[in-house]
mmCIF file of C-alpha atoms in Angstrom:
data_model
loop_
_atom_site.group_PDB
_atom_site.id
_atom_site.type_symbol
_atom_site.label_atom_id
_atom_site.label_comp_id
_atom_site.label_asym_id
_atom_site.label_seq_id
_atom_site.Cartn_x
_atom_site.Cartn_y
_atom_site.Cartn_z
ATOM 1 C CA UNK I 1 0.000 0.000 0.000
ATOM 2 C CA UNK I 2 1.305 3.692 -1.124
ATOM 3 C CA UNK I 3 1.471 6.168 1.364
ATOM 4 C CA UNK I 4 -1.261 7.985 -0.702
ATOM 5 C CA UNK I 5 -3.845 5.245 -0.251
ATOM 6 C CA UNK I 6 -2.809 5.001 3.746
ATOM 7 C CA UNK I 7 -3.645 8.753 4.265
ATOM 8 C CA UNK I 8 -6.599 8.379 2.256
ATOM 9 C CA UNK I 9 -7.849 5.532 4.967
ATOM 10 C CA UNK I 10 -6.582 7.620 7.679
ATOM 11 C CA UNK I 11 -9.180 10.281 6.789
ATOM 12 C CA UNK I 12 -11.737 7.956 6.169
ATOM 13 C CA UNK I 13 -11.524 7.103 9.976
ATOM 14 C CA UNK I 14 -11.227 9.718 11.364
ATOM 15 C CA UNK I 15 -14.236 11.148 9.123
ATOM 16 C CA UNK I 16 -16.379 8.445 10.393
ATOM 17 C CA UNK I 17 -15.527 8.778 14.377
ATOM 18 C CA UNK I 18 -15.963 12.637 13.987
ATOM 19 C CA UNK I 19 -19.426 11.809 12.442
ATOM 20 C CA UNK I 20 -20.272 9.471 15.289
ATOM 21 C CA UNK I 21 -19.264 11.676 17.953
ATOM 22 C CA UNK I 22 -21.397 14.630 16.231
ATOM 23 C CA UNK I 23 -24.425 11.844 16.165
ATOM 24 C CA UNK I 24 -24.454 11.605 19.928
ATOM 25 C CA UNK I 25 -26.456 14.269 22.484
ATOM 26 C CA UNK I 26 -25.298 14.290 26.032
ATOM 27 C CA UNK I 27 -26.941 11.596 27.551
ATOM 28 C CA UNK I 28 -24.700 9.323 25.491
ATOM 29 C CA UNK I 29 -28.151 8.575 23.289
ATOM 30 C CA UNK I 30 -28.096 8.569 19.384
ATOM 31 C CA UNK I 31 -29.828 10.813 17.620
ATOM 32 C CA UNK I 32 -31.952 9.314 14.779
ATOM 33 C CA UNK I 33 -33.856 10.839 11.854
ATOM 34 C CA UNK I 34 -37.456 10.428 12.561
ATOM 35 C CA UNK I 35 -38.570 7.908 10.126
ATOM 36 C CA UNK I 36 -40.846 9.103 6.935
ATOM 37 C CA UNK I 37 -44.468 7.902 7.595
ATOM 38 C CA UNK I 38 -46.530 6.798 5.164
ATOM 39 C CA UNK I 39 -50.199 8.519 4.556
ATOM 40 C CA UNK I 40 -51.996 5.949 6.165
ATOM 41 C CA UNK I 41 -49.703 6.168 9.515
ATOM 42 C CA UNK I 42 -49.787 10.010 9.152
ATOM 43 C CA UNK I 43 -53.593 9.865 9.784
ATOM 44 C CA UNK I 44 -53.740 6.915 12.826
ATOM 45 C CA UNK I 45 -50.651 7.889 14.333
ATOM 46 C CA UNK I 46 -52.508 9.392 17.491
ATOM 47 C CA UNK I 47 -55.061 6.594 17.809
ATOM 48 C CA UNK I 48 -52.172 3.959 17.693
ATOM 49 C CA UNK I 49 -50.412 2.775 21.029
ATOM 50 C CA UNK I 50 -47.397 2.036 22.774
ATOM 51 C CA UNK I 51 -47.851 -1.695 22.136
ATOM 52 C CA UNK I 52 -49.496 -0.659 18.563
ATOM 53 C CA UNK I 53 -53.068 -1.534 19.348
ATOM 54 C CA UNK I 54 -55.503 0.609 18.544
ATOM 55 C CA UNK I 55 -56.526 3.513 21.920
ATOM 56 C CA UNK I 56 -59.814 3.932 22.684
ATOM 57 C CA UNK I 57 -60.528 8.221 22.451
ATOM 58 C CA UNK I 58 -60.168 9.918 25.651
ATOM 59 C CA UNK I 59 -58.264 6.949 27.277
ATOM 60 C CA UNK I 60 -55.687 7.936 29.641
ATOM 61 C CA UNK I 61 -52.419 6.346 29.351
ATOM 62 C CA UNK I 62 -50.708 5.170 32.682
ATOM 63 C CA UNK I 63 -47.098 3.735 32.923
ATOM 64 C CA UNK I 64 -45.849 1.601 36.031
ATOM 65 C CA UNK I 65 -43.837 3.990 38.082
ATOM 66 C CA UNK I 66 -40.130 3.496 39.767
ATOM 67 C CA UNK I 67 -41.557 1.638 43.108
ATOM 68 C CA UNK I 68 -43.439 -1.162 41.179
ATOM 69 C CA UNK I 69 -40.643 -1.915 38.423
ATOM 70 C CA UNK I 70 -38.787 -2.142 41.614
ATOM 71 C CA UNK I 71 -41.237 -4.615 42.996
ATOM 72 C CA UNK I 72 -41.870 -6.590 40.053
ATOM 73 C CA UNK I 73 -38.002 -7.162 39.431
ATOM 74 C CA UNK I 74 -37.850 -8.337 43.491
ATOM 75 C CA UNK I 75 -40.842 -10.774 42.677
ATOM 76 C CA UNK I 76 -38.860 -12.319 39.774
ATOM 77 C CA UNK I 77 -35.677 -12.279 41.790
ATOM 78 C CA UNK I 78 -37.460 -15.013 43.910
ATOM 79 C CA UNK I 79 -38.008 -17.509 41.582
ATOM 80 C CA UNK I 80 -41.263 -18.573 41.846
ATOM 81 C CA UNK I 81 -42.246 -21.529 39.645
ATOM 82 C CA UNK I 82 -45.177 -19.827 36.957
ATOM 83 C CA UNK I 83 -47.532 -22.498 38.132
ATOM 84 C CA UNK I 84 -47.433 -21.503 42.023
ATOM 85 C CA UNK I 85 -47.645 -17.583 40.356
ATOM 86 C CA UNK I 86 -50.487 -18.550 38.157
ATOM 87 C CA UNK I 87 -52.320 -20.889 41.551
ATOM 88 C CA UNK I 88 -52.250 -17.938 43.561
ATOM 89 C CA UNK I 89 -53.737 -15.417 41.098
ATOM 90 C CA UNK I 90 -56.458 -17.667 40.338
ATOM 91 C CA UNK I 91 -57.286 -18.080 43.886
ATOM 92 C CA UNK I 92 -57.167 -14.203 44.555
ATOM 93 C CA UNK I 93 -59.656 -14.084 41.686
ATOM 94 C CA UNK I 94 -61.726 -17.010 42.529
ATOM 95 C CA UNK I 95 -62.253 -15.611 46.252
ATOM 96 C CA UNK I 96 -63.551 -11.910 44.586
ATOM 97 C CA UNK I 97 -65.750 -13.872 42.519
ATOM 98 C CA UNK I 98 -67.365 -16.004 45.581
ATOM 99 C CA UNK I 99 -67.440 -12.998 47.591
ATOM 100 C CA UNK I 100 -69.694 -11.270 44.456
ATOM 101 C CA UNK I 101 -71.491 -13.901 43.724
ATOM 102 C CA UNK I 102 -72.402 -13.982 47.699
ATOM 103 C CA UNK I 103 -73.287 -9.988 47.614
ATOM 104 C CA UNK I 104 -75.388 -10.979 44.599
ATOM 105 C CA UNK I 105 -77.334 -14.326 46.229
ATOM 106 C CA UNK I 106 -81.128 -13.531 46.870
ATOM 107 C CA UNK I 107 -81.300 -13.406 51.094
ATOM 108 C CA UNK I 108 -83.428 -16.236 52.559
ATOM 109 C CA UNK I 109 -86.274 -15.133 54.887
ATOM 110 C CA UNK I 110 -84.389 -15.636 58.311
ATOM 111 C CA UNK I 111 -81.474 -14.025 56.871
ATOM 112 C CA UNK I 112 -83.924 -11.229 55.874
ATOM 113 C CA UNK I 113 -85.576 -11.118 59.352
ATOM 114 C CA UNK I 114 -81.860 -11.328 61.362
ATOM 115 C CA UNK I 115 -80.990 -7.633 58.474
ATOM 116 C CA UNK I 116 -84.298 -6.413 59.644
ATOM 117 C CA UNK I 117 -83.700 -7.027 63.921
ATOM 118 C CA UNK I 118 -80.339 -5.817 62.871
ATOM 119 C CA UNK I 119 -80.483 -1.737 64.126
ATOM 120 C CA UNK I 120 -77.014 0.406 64.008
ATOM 121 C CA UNK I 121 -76.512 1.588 67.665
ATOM 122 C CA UNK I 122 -76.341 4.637 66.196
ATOM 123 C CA UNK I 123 -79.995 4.959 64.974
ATOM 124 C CA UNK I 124 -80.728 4.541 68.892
ATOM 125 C CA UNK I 125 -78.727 7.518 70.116
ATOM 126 C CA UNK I 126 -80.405 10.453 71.012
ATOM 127 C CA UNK I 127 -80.040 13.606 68.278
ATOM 128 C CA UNK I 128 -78.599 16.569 70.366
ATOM 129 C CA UNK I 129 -82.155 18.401 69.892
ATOM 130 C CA UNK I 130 -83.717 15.264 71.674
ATOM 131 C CA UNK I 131 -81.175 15.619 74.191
ATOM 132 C CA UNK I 132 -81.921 19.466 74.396
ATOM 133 C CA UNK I 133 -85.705 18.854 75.159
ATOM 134 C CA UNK I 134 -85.513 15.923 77.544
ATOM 135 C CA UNK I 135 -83.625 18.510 80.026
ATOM 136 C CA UNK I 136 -86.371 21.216 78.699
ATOM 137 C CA UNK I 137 -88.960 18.793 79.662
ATOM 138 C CA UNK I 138 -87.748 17.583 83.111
ATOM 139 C CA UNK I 139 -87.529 21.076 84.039
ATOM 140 C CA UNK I 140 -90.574 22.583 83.115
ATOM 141 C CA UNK I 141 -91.944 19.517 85.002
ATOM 142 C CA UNK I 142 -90.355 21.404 88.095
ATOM 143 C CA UNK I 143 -91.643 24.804 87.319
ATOM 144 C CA UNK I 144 -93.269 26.469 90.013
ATOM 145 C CA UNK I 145 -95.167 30.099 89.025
ATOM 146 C CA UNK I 146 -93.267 32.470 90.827
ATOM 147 C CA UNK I 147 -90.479 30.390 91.679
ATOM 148 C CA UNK I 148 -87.151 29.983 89.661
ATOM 149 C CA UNK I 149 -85.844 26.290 90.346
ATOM 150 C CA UNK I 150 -82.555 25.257 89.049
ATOM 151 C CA UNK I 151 -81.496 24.814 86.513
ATOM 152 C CA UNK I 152 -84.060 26.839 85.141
ATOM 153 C CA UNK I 153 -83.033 29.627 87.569
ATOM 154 C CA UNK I 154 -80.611 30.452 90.989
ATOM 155 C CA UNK I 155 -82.193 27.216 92.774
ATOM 156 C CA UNK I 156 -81.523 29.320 96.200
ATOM 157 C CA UNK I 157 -85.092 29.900 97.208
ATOM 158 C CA UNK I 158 -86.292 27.628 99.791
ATOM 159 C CA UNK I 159 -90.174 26.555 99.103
ATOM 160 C CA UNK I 160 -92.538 24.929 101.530
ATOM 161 C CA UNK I 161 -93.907 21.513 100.077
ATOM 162 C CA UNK I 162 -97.575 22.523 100.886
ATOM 163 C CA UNK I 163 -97.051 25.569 98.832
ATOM 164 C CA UNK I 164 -96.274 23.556 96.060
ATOM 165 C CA UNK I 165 -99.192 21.370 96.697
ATOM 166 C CA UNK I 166 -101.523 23.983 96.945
ATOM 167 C CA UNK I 167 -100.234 25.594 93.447
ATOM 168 C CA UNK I 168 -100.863 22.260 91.721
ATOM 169 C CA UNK I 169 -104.129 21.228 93.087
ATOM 170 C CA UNK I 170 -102.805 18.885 95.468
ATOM 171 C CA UNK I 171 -103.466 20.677 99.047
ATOM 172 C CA UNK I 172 -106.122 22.527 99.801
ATOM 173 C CA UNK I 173 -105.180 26.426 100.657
ATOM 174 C CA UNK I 174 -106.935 26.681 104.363
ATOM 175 C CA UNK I 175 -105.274 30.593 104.792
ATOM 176 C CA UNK I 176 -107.447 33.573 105.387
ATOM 177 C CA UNK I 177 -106.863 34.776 101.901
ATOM 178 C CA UNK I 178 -110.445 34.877 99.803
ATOM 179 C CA UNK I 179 -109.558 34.892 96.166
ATOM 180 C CA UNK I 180 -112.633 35.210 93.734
ATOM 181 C CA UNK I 181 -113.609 36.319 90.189
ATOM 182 C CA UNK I 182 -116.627 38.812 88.906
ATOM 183 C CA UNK I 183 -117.703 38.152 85.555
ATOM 184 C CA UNK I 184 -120.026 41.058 85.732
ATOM 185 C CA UNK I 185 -121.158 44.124 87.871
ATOM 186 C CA UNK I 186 -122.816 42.343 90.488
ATOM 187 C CA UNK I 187 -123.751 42.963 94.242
ATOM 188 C CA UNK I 188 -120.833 40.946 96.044
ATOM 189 C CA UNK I 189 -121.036 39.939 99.875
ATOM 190 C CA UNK I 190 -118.246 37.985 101.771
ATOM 191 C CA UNK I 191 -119.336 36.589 105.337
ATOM 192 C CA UNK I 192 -117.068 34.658 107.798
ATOM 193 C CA UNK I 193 -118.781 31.333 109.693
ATOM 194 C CA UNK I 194 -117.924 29.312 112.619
ATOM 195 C CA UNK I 195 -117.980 25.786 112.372
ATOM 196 C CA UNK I 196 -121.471 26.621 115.019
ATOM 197 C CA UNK I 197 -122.996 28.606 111.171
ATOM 198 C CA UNK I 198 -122.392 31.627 113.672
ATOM 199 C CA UNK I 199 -121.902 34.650 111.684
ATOM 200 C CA UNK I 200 -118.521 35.750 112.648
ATOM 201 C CA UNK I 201 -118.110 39.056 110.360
ATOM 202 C CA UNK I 202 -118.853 40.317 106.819
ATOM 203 C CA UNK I 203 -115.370 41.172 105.393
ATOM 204 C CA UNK I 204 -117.022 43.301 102.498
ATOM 205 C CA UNK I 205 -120.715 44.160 101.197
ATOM 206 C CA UNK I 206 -120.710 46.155 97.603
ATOM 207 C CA UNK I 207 -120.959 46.520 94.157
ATOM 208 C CA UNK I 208 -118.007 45.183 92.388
ATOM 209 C CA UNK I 209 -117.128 45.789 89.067
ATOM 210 C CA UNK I 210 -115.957 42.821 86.333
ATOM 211 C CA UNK I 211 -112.560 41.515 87.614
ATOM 212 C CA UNK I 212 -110.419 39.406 90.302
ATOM 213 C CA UNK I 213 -110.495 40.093 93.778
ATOM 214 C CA UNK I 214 -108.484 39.116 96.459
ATOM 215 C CA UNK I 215 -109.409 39.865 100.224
ATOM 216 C CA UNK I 216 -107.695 39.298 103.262
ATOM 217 C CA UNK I 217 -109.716 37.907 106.501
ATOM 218 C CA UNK I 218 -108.027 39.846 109.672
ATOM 219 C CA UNK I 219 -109.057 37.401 112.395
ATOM 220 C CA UNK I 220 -111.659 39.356 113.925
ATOM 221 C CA UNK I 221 -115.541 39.194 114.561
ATOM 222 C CA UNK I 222 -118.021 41.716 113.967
ATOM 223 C CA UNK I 223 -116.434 43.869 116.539
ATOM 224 C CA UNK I 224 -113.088 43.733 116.219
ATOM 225 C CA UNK I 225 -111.868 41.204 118.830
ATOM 226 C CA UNK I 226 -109.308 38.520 118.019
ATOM 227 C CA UNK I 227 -111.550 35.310 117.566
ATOM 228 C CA UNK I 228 -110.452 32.027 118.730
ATOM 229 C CA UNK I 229 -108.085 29.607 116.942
ATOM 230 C CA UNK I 230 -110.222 27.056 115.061
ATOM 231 C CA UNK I 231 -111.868 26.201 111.919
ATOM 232 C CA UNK I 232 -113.877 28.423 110.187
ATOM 233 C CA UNK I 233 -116.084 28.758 106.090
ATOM 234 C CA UNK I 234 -115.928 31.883 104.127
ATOM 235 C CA UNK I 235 -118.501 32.364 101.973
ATOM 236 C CA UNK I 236 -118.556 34.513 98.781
ATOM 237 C CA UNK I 237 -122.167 35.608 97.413
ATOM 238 C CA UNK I 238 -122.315 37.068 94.212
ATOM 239 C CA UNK I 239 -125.824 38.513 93.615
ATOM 240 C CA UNK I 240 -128.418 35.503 94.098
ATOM 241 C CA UNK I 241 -127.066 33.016 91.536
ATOM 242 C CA UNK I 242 -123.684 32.268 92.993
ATOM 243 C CA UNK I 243 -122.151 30.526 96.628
ATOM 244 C CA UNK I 244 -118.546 29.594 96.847
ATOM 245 C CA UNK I 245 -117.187 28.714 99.867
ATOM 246 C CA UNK I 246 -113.800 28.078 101.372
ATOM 247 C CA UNK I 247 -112.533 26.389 104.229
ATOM 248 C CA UNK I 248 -109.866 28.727 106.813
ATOM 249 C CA UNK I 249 -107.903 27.385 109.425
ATOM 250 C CA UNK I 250 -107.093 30.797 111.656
ATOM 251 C CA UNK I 251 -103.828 29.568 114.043
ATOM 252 C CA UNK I 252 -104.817 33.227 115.953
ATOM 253 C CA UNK I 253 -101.868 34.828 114.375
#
């Protein structure tokens, strides 16, 4: 070989590892013309794949991320035999399909009846507006006119028992207070007894107009001497249609 034809070669080489060099990016990849499609590939080249089947429009393509390549080369790594692989799927699979077909098996009537008795705890729990009115209930139960009981007030009032009897209907109010109500302008009279039907003393004789009336029995006859402890009636005319009476029990105080 001439020394003409070696540098020749030479060149060639060097041409053709300059070329290479120029070929690759940074990455160390080669860069490759894209290849010339044909009209046919032009048109169905966004409805065509990764695996070349043909995508369904608005399908969203996933790809297995860094953790599960990860995992799938550590399952291979084991070495387990396809069959054992392909034994265990099909179980997996065969226990979702039992447990669907189960879901989807028409209930028989004692299964039925046990769903039925079968109430969530929670349905039996009080709402907090049930809760609200029970305590609303229980204490206007324990209201007393006049009276503010806790918790609905201070709860520091002391209350006789008979009181309380006497404002429910319970006891009977023996004290020398004479409560009554007009309906109309009438003539009233209010006479104090004995137990003897001794006329003790008329508390009030008049013409009283539409209203309620409340009168206060002093203890004293006619006269105006203390009477004796005892029993006595007080009777309340109004006109000549009504009578009410009431019983007292004067302690001489």
């Amino acid at each position: 070989m001439t020394l003409h034809s070696q540098s020749i070669s030479i060149v060639l080489i060097l041409l053709g590892a300059f070329s290479y060099a120029v070929a690759q990016d940074g990455d160390g990849s080669v860069v490759l013309q894209p290849r010339v499609l044909s009209p046919a590939e032009f048109l169905t080249v966004d409805s065509l794949g990764d695996n070349g089947r043909i995508a369904i429009p608005g399908q969203v393509r996933s790809r297995s991320s860094a953790e599960q390549d990860s995992m799938y080369a550590a399952a291979l790594a084991l070495r387990i035999p396809a069959s054992i692989r392909f034994a265990t799927s099909l179980m997996e699979t065969s226990t979702a399909l039992r447990y669907s077909a189960e879901l989807q098996r028409p209930r028989s009537i004692w299964e039925q009846i046990n769903n039925t008795m079968n109430i969530p705890a929670k349905i039996l729990q009080p709402s907090p507006q049930e809760q609200a009115q029970y305590q609303l209930t229980i204490a206007n139960a324990m209201y007393v006119p006049g009276v503010l009981l806790y918790p609905m007030g201070t709860g520091n009032m002391q209350i006789n028992l008979g009181d309380i009897a006497k404002v429910f209907g319970f006891g009977e109010d023996v004290s020398p207070v004479i409560r009554y109500v007009v309906d109309e302008t009438i003539e009233v009279e209010i006479v104090i007894y004995s137990t003897q039907a001794i006329n003790v003393k008329t508390v009030f004789k008049g013409i009283q107009a539409p209203g309620a009336y409340t009168i206060t029995w002093d203890g004293r006859d006619q006269k105006g001497k203390p009477t004796v402890p005892g029993e006595y009636i007080a009777e309340v005319r109004l006109g000549g249609e009504r009578l009410m009476r009431k019983r007292i029990s004067w302690n001489g105080r």
